[in-house]
Coordinates of C-alpha atoms in Angstrom, one line a residue:
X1 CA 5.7 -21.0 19.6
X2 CA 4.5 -23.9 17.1
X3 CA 6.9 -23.6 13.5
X4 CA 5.6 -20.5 11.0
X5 CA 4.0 -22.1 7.6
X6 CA 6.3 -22.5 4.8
X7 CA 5.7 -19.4 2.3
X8 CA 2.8 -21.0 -0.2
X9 CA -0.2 -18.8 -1.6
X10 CA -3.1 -19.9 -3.3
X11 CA -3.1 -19.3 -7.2
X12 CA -6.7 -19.2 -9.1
X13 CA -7.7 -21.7 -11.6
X14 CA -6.3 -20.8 -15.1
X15 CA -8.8 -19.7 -17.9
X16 CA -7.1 -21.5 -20.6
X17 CA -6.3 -25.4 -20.4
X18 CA -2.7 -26.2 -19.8
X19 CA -0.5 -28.3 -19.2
X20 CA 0.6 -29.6 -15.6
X21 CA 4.2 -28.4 -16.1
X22 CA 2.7 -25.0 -17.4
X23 CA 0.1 -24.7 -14.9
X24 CA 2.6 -25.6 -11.9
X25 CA 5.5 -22.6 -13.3
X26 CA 2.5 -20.1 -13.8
X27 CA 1.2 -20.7 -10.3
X28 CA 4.8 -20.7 -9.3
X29 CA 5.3 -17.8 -10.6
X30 CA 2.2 -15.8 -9.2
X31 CA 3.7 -17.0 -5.7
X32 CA 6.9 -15.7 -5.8
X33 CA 5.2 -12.5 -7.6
X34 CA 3.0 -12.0 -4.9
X35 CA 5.3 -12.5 -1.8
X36 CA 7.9 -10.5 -3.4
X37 CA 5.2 -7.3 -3.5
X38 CA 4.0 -8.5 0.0
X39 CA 7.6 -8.4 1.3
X40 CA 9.4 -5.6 -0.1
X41 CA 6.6 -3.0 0.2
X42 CA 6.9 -2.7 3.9
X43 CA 10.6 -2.9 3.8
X44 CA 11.0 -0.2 1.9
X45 CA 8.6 2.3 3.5
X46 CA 10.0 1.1 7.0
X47 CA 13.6 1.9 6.2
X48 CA 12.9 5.5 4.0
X49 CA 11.0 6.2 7.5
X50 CA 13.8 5.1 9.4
X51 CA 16.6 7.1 7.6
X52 CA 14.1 10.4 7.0
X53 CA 14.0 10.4 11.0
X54 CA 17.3 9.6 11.3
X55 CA 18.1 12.6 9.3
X56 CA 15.7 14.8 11.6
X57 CA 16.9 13.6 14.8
X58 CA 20.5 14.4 13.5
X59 CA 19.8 17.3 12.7
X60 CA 17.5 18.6 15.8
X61 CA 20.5 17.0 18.2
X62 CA 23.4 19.4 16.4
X63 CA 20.9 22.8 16.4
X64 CA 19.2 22.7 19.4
X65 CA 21.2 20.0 21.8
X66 CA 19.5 17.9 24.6
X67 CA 16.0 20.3 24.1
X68 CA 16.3 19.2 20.7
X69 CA 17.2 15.8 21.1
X70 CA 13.1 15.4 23.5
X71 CA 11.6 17.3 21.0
X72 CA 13.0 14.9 18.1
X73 CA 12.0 11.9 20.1
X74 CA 8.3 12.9 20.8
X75 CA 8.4 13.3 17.2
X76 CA 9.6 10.2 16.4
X77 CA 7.1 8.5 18.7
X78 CA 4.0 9.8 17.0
X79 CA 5.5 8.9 13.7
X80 CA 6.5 5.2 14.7
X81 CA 3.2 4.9 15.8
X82 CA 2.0 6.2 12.7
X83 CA 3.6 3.6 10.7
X84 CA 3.5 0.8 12.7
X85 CA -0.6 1.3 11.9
X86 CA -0.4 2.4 8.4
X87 CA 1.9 -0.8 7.3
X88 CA -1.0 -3.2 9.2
X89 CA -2.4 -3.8 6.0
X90 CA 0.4 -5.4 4.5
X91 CA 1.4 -7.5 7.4
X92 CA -2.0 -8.5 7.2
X93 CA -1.4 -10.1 3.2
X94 CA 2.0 -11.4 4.5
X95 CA 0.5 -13.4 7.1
X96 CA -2.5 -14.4 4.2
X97 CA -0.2 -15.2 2.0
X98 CA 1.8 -17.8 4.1
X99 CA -2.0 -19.4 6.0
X100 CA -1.2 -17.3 9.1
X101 CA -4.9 -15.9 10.7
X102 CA -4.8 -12.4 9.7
X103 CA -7.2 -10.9 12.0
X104 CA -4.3 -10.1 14.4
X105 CA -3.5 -7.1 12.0
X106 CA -6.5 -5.3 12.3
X107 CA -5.7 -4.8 16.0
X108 CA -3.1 -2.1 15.7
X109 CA -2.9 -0.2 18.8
X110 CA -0.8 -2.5 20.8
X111 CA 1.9 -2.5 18.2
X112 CA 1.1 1.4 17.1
X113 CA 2.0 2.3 21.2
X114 CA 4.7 -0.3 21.9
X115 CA 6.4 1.4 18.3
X116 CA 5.8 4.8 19.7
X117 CA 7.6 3.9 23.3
X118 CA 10.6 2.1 21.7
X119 CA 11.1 4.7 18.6
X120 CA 10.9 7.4 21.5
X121 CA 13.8 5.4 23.5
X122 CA 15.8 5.1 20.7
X123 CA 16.2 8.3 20.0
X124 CA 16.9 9.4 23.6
X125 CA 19.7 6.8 23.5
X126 CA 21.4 7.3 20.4
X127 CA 20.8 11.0 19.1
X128 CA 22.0 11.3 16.0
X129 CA 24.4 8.4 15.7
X130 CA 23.3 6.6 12.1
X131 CA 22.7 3.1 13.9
X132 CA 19.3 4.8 15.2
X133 CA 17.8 4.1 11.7
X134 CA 18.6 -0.1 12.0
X135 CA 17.1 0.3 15.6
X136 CA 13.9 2.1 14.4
X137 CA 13.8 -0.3 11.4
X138 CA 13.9 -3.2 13.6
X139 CA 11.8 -2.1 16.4
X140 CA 8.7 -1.5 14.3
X141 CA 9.0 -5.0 12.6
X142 CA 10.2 -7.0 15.5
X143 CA 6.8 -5.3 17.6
X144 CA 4.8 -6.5 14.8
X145 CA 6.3 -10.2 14.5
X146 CA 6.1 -10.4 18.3
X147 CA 2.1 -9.5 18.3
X148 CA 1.4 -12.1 15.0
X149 CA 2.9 -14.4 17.2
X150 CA 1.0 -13.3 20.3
X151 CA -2.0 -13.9 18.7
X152 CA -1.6 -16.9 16.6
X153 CA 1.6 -18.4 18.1
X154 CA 3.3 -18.3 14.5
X155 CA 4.9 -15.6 12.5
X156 CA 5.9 -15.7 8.5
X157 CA 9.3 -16.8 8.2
X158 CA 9.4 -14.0 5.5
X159 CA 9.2 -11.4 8.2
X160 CA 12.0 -12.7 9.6
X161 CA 13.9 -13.3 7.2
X162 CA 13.0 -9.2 6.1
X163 CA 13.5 -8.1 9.3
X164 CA 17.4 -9.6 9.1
X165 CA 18.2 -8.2 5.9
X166 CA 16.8 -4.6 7.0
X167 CA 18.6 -4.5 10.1
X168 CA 22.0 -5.7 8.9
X169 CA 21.5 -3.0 5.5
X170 CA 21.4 -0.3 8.0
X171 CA 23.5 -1.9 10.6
X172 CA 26.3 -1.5 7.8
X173 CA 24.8 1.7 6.9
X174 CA 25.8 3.0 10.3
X175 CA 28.9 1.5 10.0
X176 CA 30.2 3.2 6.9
X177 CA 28.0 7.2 7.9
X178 CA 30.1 6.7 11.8
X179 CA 33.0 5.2 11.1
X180 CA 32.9 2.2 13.4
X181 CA 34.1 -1.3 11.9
X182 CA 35.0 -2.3 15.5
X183 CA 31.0 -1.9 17.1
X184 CA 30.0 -4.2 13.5
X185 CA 32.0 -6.8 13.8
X186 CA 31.2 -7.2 17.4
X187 CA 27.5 -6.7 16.4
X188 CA 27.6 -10.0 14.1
X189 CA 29.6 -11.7 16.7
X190 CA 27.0 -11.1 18.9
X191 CA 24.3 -12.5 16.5
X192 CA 26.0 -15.4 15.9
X193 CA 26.4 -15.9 19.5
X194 CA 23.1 -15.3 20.7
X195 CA 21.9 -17.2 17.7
X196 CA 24.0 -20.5 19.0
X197 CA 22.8 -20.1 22.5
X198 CA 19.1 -19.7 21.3
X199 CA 19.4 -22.9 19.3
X200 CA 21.0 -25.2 21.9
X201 CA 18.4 -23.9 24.4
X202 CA 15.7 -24.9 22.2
X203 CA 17.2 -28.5 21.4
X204 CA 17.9 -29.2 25.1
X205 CA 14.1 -27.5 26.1
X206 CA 13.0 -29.9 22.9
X207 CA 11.2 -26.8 21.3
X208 CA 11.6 -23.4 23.5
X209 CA 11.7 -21.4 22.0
X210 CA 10.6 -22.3 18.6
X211 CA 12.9 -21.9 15.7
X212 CA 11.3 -19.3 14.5
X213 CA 12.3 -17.6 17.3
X214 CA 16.1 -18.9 17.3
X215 CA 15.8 -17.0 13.8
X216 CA 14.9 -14.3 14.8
X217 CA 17.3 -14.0 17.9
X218 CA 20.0 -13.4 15.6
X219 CA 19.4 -9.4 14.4
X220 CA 18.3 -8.9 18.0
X221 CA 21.6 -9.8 19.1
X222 CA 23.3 -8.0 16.7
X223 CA 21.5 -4.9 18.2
X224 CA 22.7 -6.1 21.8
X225 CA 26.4 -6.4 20.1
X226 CA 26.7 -2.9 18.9
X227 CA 26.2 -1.7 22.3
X228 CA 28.5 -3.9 24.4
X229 CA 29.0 -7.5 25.7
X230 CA 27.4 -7.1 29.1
X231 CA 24.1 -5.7 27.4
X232 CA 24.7 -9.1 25.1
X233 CA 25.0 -11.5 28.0
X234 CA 21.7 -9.5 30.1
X235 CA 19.9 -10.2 26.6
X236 CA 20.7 -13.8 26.2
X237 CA 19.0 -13.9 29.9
X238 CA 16.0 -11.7 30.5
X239 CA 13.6 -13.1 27.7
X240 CA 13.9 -16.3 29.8
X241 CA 13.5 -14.6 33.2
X242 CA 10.4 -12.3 31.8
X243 CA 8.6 -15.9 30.0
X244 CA 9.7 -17.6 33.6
X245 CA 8.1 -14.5 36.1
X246 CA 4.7 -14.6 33.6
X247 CA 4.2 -18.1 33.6
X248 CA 4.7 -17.9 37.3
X249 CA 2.2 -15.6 37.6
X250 CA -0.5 -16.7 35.5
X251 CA -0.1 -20.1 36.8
X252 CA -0.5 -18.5 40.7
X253 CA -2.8 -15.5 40.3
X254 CA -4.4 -16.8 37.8
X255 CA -5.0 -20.3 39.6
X256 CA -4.4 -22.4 36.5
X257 CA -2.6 -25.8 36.3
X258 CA -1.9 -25.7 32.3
X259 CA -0.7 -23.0 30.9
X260 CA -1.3 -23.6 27.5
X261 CA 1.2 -22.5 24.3
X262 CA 2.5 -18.8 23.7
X263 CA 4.7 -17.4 21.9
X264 CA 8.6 -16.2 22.7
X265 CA 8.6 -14.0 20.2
X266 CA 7.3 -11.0 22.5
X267 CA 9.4 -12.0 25.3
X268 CA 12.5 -12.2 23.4
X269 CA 12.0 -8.8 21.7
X270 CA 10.8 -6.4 25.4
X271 CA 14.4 -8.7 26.9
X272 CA 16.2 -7.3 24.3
X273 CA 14.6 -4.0 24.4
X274 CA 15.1 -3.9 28.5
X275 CA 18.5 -4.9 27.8
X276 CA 19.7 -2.0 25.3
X277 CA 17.5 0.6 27.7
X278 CA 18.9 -0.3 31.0
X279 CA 22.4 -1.1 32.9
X280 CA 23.5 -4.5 31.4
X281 CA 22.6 -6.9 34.8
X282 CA 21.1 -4.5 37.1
X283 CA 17.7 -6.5 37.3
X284 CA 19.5 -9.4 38.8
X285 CA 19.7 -7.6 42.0
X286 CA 16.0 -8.1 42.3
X287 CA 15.9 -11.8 41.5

């Protein structure tokens, strides 16, 4: 994917005259006003979510057991999918704010299902364990990044940097609630690690993925980390296998000889998805 925009908004024309330095520290100020609203809003009603299901989920596992535990994940399905629409509004003004087209978030039912499927997983696979709310969190803005970038082959660099903060907030979170310094530290580990491979792959490849995306790599590792090594390694690998079998087949089936830019973003977040989900390696028996 091309590099997002740097984080600029427009700022009307003052009614008063002033004076350039004035004028420049108003407008200044009206930015940073604007993209704070812009950012924090959906952080914050993505992570109440997160923990108010967590809390549910917690619950529904220690009352009713494994019966419990679908029923809490159907739940948490309709709800992700529920939120991933009703916070398209403000993904629309952070993607306005930094020039990014905003039409993308006014198509909400790819992300809305996608958020539903993944919120649904993660509930299966974790029950009540506290790091669910850092992998609802992350899931709902990482599907939302991935289909920006889908559409307009950028995403904000704010989203990223709001989805990081988010995920390692809870990420510690889950730490402190479970009692599990080891599965942390190995979770930033990870980050770092998949972040460093990320980045030399996009230096040798001379731009693949973009740097956005090497950004963004890093909470998505983290995420493979706090499950285990193998899951890291089968992470660092699929996005590349899944971007290498569609190119393949748009390029045969499809019958074309250039393929044109798209973005990593949404094969670096289903790789890291498949990889929590599944056995770490099993798909290479298929290769």
């Amino acid at each position: 994917m091309t590099e997002p925009t740097s984080e600029l908004a427009g700022s009307g024309p003052s009614e008063e005259p002033q004076s350039p330095a004035v004028g420049a520290e108003d407008a200044a100020g009206q930015r940073s006003d604007h993209l704070s609203a812009t950012m924090y809003a959906p952080a914050g009603i993505v992570v109440v979510a997160s923990v108010v299901v967590w809390f549910a989920v917690r619950w529904l596992d220690v009352e009713y057991g494994t019966t419990g535990l679908w029923w809490a994940a159907s739940a948490c399905a309709a709800g992700g999918a529920a939120l991933s629409a009703a916070i398209a509004p403000m993904m629309a003004r952070l993607c306005k704010a930094v020039d990014i087209p905003s039409e993308a978030t006014g198509r909400r039912i790819v992300p809305a299902a996608t958020t539903a499927g993944l919120w649904f997983g993660a509930a299966l696979l974790t029950g009540g364990d506290a790091i669910l709310t850092a992998w609802l969190a992350l899931s709902l803005l990482c599907v939302w990044a991935a289909w920006i970038d889908h559409l307009t082959l950028r995403f904000p660099l704010t989203l990223i940097r709001l989805t990081t903060a988010v995920g390692l907030m809870l990420g510690a979170f889950a730490v402190a609630v479970d009692q599990d310094p080891a599965a942390g530290g190995r979770a930033l580990l990870a980050g770092m690690l998949v972040f460093a491979f990320n980045l030399a792959f996009a230096i040798v490849t001379r731009g693949y993925p973009g740097l956005a995306d090497v950004r963004l790599s890093f909470i998505l590792g983290a995420a493979l980390g706090w499950v285990g090594w193998m899951n890291v390694l089968s992470g660092m690998l699929l996005p590349n296998v899944l971007a290498l079998v569609v190119m393949l087949w748009v390029k045969l089936i499809g019958r074309r000889k250039d393929l044109g830019e798209f973005g990593f973003a949404p094969f670096l977040v289903f790789g890291t998805a498949l990889a929590i989900a599944v056995p770490p390696m099993w798909w290479i028996v298929w290769i």
